[in-house]
Tab-separated table of C-alpha atoms in Angstrom:
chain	number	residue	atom	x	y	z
F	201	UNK	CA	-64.604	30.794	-40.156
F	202	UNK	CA	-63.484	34.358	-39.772
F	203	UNK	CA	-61.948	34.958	-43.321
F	204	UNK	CA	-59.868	37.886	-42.170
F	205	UNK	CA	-58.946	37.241	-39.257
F	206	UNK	CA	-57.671	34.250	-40.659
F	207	UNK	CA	-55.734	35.845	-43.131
F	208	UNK	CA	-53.957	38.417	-40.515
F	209	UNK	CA	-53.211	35.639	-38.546
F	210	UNK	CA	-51.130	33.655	-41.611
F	211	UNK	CA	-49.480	36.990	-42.940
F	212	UNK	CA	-48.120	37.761	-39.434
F	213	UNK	CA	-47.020	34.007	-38.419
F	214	UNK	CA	-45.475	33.868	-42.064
F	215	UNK	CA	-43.722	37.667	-41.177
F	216	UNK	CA	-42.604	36.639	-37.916
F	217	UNK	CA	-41.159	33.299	-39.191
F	218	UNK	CA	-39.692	34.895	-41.954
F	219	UNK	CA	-37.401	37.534	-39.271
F	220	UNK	CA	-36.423	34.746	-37.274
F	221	UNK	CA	-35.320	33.518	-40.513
F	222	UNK	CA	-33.764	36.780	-41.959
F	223	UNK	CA	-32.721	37.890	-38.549
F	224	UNK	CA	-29.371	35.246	-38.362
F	225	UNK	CA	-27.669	36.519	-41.997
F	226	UNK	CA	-28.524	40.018	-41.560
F	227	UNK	CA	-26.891	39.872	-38.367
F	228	UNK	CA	-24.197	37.714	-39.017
F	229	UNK	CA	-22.490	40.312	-41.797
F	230	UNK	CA	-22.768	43.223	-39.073
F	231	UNK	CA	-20.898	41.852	-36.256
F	232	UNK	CA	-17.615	40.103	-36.604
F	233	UNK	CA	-17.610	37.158	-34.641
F	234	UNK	CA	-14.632	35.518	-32.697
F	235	UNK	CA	-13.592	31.912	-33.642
F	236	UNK	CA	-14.970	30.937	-30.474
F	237	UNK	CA	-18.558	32.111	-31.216
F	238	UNK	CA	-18.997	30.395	-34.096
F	239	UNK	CA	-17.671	27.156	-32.899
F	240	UNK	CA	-20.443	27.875	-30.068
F	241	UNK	CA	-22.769	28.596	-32.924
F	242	UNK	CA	-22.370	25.646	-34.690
F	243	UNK	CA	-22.579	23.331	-31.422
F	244	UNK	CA	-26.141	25.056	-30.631
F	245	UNK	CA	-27.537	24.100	-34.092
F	246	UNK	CA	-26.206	20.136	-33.939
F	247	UNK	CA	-28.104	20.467	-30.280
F	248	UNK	CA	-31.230	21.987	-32.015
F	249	UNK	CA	-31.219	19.284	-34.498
F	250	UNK	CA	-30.243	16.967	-31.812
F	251	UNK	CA	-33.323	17.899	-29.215
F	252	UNK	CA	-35.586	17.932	-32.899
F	253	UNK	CA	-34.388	14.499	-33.348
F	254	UNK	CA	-35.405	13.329	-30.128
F	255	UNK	CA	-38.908	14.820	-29.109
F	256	UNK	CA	-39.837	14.256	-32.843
F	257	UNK	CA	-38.935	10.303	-32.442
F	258	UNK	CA	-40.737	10.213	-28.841
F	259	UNK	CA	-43.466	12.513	-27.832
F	260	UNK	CA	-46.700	13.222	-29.871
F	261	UNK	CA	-47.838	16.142	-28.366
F	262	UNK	CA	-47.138	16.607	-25.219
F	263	UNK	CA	-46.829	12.610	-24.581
F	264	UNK	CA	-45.460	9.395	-25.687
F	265	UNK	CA	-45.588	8.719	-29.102
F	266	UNK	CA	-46.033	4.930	-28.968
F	267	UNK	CA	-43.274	2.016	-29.971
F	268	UNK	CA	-43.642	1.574	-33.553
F	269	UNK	CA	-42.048	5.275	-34.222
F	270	UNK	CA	-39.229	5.184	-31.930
F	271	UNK	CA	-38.258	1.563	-32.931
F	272	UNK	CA	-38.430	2.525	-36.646
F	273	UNK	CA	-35.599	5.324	-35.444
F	274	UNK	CA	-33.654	3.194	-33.884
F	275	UNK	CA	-33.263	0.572	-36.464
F	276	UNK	CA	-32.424	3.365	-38.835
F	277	UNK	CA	-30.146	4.899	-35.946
F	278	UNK	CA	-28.031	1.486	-35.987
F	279	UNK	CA	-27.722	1.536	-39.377
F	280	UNK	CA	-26.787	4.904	-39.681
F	281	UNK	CA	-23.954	4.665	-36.937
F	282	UNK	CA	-22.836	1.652	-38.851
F	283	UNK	CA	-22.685	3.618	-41.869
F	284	UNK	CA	-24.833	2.141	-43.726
F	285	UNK	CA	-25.893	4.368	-47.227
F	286	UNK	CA	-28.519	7.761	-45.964
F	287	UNK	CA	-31.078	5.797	-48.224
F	288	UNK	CA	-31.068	2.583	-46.661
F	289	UNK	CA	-31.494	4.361	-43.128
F	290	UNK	CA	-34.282	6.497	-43.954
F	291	UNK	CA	-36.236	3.940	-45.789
F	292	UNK	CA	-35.766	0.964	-42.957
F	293	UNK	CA	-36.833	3.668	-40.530
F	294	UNK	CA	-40.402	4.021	-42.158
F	295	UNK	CA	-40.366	0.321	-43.276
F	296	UNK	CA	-40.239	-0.739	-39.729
F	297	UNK	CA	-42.818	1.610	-38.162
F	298	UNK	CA	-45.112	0.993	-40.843
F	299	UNK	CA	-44.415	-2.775	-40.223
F	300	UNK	CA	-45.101	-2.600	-36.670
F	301	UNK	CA	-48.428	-0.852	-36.992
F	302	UNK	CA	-49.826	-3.368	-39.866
F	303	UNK	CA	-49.263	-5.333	-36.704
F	304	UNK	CA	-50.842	-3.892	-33.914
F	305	UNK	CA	-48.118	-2.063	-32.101
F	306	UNK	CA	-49.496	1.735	-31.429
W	280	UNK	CA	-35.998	18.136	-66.146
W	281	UNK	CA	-33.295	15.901	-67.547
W	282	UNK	CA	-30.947	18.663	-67.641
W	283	UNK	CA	-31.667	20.142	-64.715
W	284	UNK	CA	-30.979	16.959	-62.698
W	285	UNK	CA	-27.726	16.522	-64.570
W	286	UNK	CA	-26.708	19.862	-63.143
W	287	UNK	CA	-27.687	18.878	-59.719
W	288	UNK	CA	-25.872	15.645	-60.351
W	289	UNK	CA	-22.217	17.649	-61.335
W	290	UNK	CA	-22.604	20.194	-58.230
W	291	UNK	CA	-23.433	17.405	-55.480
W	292	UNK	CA	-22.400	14.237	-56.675
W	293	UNK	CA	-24.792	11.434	-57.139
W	294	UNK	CA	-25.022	10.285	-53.558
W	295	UNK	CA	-26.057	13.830	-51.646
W	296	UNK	CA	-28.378	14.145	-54.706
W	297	UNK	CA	-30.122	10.833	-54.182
W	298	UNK	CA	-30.317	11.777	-50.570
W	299	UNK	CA	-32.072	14.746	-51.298
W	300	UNK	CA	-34.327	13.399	-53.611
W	301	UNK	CA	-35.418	11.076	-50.862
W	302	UNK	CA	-35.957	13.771	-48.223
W	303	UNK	CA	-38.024	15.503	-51.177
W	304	UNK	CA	-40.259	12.505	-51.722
W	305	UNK	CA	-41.067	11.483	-48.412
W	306	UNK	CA	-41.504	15.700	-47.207
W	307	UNK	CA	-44.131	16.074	-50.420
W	308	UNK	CA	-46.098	13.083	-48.777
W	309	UNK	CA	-46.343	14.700	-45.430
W	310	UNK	CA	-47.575	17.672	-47.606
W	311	UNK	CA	-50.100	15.799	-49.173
W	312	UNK	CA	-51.304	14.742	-45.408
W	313	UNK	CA	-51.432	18.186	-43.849
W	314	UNK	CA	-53.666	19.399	-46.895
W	315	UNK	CA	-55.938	16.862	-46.340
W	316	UNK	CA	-56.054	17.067	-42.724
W	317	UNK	CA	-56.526	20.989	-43.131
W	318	UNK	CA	-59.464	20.566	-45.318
W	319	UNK	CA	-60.966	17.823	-43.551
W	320	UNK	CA	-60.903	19.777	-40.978
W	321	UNK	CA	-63.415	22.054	-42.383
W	322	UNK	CA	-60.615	24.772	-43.753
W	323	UNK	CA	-60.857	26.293	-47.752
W	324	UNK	CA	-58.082	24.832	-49.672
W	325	UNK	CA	-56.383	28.531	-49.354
W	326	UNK	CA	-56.133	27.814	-45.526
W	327	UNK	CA	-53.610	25.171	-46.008
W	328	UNK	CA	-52.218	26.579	-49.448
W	329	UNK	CA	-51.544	30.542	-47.993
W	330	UNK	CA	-49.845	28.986	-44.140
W	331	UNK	CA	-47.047	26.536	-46.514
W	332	UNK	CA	-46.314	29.171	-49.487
W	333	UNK	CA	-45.907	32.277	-46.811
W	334	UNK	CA	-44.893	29.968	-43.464
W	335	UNK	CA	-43.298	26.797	-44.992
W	336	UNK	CA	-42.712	24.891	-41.810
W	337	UNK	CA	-44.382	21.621	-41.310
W	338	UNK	CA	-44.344	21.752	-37.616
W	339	UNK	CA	-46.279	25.188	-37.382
W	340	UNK	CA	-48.095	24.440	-40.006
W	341	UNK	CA	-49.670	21.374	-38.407
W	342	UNK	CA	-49.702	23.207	-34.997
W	343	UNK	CA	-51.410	26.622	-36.029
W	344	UNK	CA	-54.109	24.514	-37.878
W	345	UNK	CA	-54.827	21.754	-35.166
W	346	UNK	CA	-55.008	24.521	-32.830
W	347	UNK	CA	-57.691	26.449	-34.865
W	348	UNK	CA	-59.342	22.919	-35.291
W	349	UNK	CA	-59.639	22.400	-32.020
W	350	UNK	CA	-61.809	25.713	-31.296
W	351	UNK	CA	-58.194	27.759	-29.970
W	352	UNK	CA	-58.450	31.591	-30.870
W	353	UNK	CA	-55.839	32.840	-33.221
W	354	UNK	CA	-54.033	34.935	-31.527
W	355	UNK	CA	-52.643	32.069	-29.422
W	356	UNK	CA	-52.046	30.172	-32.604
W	357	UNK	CA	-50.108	32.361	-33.933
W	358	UNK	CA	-47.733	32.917	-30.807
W	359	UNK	CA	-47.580	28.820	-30.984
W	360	UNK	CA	-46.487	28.858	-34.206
W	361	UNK	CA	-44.065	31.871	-33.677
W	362	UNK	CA	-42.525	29.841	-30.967
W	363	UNK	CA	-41.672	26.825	-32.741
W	364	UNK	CA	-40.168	28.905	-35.324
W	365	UNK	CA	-37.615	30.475	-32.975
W	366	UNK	CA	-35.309	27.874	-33.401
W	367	UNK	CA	-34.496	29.851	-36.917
W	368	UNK	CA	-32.627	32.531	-35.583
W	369	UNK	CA	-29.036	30.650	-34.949
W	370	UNK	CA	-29.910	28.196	-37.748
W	371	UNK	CA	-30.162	31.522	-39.599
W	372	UNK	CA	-26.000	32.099	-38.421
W	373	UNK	CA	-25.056	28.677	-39.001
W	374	UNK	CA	-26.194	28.966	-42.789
W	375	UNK	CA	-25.371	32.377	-43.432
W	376	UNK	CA	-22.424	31.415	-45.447
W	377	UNK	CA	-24.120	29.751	-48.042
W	378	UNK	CA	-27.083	32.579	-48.782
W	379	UNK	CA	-25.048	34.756	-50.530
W	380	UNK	CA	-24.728	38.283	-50.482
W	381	UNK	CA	-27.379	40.273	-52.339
W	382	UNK	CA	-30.510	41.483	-50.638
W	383	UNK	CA	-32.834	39.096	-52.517
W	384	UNK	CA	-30.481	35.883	-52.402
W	385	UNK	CA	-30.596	36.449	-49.052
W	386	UNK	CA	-34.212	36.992	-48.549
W	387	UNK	CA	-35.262	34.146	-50.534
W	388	UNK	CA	-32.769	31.740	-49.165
W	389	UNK	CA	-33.557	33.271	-45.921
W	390	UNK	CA	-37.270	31.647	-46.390
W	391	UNK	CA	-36.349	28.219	-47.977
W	392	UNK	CA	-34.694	27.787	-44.360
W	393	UNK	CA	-36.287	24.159	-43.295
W	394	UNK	CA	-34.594	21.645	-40.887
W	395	UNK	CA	-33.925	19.455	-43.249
W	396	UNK	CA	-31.750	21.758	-45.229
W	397	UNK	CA	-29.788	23.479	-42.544
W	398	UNK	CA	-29.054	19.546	-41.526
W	399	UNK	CA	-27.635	18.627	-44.811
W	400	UNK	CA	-25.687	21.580	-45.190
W	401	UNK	CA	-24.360	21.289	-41.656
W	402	UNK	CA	-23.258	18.061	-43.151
W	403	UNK	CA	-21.050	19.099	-45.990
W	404	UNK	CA	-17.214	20.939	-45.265
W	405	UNK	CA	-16.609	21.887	-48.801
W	406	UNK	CA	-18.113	25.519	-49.034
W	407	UNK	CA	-19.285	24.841	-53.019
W	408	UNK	CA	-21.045	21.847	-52.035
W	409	UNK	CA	-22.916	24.059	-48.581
W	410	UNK	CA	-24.192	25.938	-51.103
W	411	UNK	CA	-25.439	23.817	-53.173
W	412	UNK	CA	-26.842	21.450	-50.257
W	413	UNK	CA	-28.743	24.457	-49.464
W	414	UNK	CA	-30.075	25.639	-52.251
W	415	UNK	CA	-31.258	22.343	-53.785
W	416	UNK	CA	-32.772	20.863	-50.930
W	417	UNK	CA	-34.476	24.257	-49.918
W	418	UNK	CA	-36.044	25.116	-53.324
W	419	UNK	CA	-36.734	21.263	-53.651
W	420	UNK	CA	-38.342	21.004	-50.637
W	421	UNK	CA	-40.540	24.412	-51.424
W	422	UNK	CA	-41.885	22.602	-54.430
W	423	UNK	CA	-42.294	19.038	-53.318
W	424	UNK	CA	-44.068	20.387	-50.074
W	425	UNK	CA	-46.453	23.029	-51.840
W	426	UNK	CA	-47.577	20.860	-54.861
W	427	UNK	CA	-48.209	18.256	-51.999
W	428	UNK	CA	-50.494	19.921	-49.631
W	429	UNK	CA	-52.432	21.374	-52.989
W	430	UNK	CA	-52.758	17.717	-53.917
W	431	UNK	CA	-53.904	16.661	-50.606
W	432	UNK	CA	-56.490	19.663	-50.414
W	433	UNK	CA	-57.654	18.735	-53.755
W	434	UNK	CA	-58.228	14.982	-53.121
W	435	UNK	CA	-59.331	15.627	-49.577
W	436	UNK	CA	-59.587	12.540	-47.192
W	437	UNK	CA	-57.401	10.515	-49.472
W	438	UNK	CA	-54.339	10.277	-47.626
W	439	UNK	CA	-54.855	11.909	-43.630
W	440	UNK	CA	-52.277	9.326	-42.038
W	441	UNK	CA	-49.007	9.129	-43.674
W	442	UNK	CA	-48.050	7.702	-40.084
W	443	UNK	CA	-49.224	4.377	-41.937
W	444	UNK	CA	-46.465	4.744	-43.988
W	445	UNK	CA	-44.172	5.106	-41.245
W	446	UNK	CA	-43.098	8.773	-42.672
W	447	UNK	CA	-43.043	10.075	-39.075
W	448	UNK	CA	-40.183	8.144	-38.220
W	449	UNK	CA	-38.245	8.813	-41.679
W	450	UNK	CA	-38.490	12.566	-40.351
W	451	UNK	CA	-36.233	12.208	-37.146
W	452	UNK	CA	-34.017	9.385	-39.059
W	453	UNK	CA	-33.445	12.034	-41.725
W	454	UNK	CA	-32.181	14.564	-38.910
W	455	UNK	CA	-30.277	11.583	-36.862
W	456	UNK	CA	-28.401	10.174	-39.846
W	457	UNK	CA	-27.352	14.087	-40.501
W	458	UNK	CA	-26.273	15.202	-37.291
W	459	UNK	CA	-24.462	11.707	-36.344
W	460	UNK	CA	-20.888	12.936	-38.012
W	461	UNK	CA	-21.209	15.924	-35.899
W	462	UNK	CA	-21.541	14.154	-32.491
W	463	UNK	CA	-18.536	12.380	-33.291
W	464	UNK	CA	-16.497	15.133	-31.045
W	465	UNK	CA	-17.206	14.928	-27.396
W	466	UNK	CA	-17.710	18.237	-26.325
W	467	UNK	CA	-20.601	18.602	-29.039
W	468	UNK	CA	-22.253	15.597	-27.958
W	469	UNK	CA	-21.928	16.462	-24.195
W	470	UNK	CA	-23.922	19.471	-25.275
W	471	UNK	CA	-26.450	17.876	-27.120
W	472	UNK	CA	-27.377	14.902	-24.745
W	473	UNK	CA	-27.656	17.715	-22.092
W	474	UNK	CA	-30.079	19.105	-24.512
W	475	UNK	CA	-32.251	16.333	-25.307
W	476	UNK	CA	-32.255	15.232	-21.828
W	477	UNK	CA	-34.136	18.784	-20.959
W	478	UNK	CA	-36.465	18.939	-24.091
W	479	UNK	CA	-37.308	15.695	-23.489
W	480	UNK	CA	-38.009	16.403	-19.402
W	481	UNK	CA	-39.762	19.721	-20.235
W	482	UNK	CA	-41.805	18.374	-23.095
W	483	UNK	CA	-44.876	17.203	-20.594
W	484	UNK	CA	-45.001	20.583	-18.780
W	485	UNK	CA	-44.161	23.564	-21.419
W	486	UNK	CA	-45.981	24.936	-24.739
W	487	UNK	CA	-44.677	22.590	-27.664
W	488	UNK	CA	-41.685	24.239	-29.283
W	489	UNK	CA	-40.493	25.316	-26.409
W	490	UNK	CA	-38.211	22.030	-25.623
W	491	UNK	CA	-36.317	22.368	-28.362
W	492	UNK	CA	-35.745	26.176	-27.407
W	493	UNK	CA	-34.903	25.072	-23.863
W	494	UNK	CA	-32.203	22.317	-25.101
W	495	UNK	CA	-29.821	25.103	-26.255
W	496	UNK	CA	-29.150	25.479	-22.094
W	497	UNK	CA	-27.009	22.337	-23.159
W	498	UNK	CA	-24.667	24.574	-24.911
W	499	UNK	CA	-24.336	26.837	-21.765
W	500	UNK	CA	-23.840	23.684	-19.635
W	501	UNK	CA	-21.239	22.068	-21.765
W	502	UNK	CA	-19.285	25.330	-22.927
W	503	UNK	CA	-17.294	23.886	-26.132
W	504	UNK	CA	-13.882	24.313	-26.264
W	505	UNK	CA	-12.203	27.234	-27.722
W	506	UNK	CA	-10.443	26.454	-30.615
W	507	UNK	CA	-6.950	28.678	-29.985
W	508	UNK	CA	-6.063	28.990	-26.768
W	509	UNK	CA	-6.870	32.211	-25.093
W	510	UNK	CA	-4.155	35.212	-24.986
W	511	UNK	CA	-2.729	35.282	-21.007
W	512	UNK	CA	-2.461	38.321	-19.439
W	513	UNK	CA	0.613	39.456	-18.201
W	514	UNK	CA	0.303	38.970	-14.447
């Protein structure tokens, strides 16, 4: 392994992550921004989230993650929309996939 | 300890603290996975150690090093990663609020800025209990995370596939259970099935990351309403 190069190559992906980072408070106190943007704002992070939600439940890569994943989300999804507690969701979520693969299912 | 989780307890109220804690738990195993992927891999332990103390972003993270793995030059790896970090930028204005306003609040909340937390922040209205979504979950997470993939370097080949124990799909339940409350208004989730319909199309053919990038054209698509109307001009 190339010990520097490998070291560059962490500092600047941790610098450039870091300004993305820094980049929306900084900016945020210099400009004033109309009701309307930030109502647009917060839409585009519940669709972040949202699209986050979805390729992380179905693709692996750049293809299908198998069943026992995306049936593990949606038995914590119905839960969830029928409210039940955060901890119960999350948990039944794993449970299930893990369930699924002790039996086979990819 | 004890007194520090009382705090935590009087600021967020049992429930959004037991949430957390969750989150916490089942994050630090995915650390302990990615350290012993990284070093089974054939990286030093400081590989792994140096990308979640100065990145901190699981998806990167895993990215940058199975890239490396795989024989990729670093150069590309590093754009990769870069990439799938974008998304930070508006979760950067969405969060602003709750950073506070000195120049090393904000640069040290700036870098505790994770998915999870923006998405349980997003999910609290009172502005006292934002900030304290934020800052528990993000300097939670920072620990649980970086004392897991230092365990998992340590003890190697122990634990490589927390997909076993079904932690991949506690990830996007996490975000789902989170974001549900928001979707409730129509306009929102207009936007956002517009978006996961194109991240989800575009996954097979673009660079990863890039979906999630490309599902903010959702947004553009369904423009949300404006809360006051706007002024008319005098004809």
């Amino acid at each position: 392994m190339n010990t520097p190069g490998m070291l560059v190559a962490i500092l600047v992906l941790g610098a450039g992550t870091f300004a993305f980072r820094f980049a929306g408070p900084v900016l945020r106190e210099r400009l004033t921004l109309s009701v309307y943007a930030d109502r647009l704002i917060a839409v585009a992070v519940v669709v972040l989230l949202s699209a986050l939600f979805a390729t992380a439940t179905i693709t692996e890569g750049e293809s299908f993650a198998g069943y026992a994943r995306p049936a593990g989300v949606l038995v914590g999804g119905v839960l969830a929309w029928r409210k039940a507690p955060f901890v119960a969701t999350v948990v039944a979520a794993a449970a299930t996939a893990a369930g699924l693969r002790l039996l086979g299912v990819p | 300890m004890r007194s520090i989780w009382r705090t935590v307890d009087e600021k967020l109220g049992r429930r959004l603290a037991r949430d957390i804690a969750l989150v916490l738990v089942a994050d630090g195993l995915v650390g302990v996975s990615f350290g012993a992927i990284a070093v089974s891999d054939g990286f030093p332990i400081w590989v792994p150690m140096l990308l979640s103390l100065f990145v901190f972003a699981g998806a990167a993270q895993f990215m940058f090093i199975g890239l490396v793995a795989a024989g990729g030059a670093l150069v590309p790896a590093v754009l990769a990663g870069l990439v799938v970090n974008a998304r930070h930028l508006p979760f950067g204005f969405a969060v602003a609020d709750v950073l506070g306003s000195t120049l090393p609040r904000r640069a040290i909340g700036s870098h505790l800025m994770i998915d999870e937390t923006v998405a349980f922040t997003l999910a609290q209205h009172d502005p006292a209990r934002r900030r304290a979504a934020y800052w528990t979950c993000g300097v939670g997470l920072f620990g649980c995370w970086n004392v897991g993939v230092l365990l998992g370097s340590i003890a190697g080949t122990v634990i490589t596939d927390t997909d076993a124990f079904g932690l991949d799909a506690a990830f996007p339940a996490v975000l789902l259970a989170l974001v549900l409350p928001s979707l409730r208004d129509r306009r929102t989730f207009l936007a956002a099935a517009v978006g996961v319909a194109i991240a989800l199309a575009s996954t097979p053919f673009v660079p990863a990351g890039l979906p999630v990038l490309l599902a903010l054209i959702g947004v553009a698509v369904v423009r949300p309403k404006a809360p006051a109307p706007a002024p008319i001009e005098a004809a």
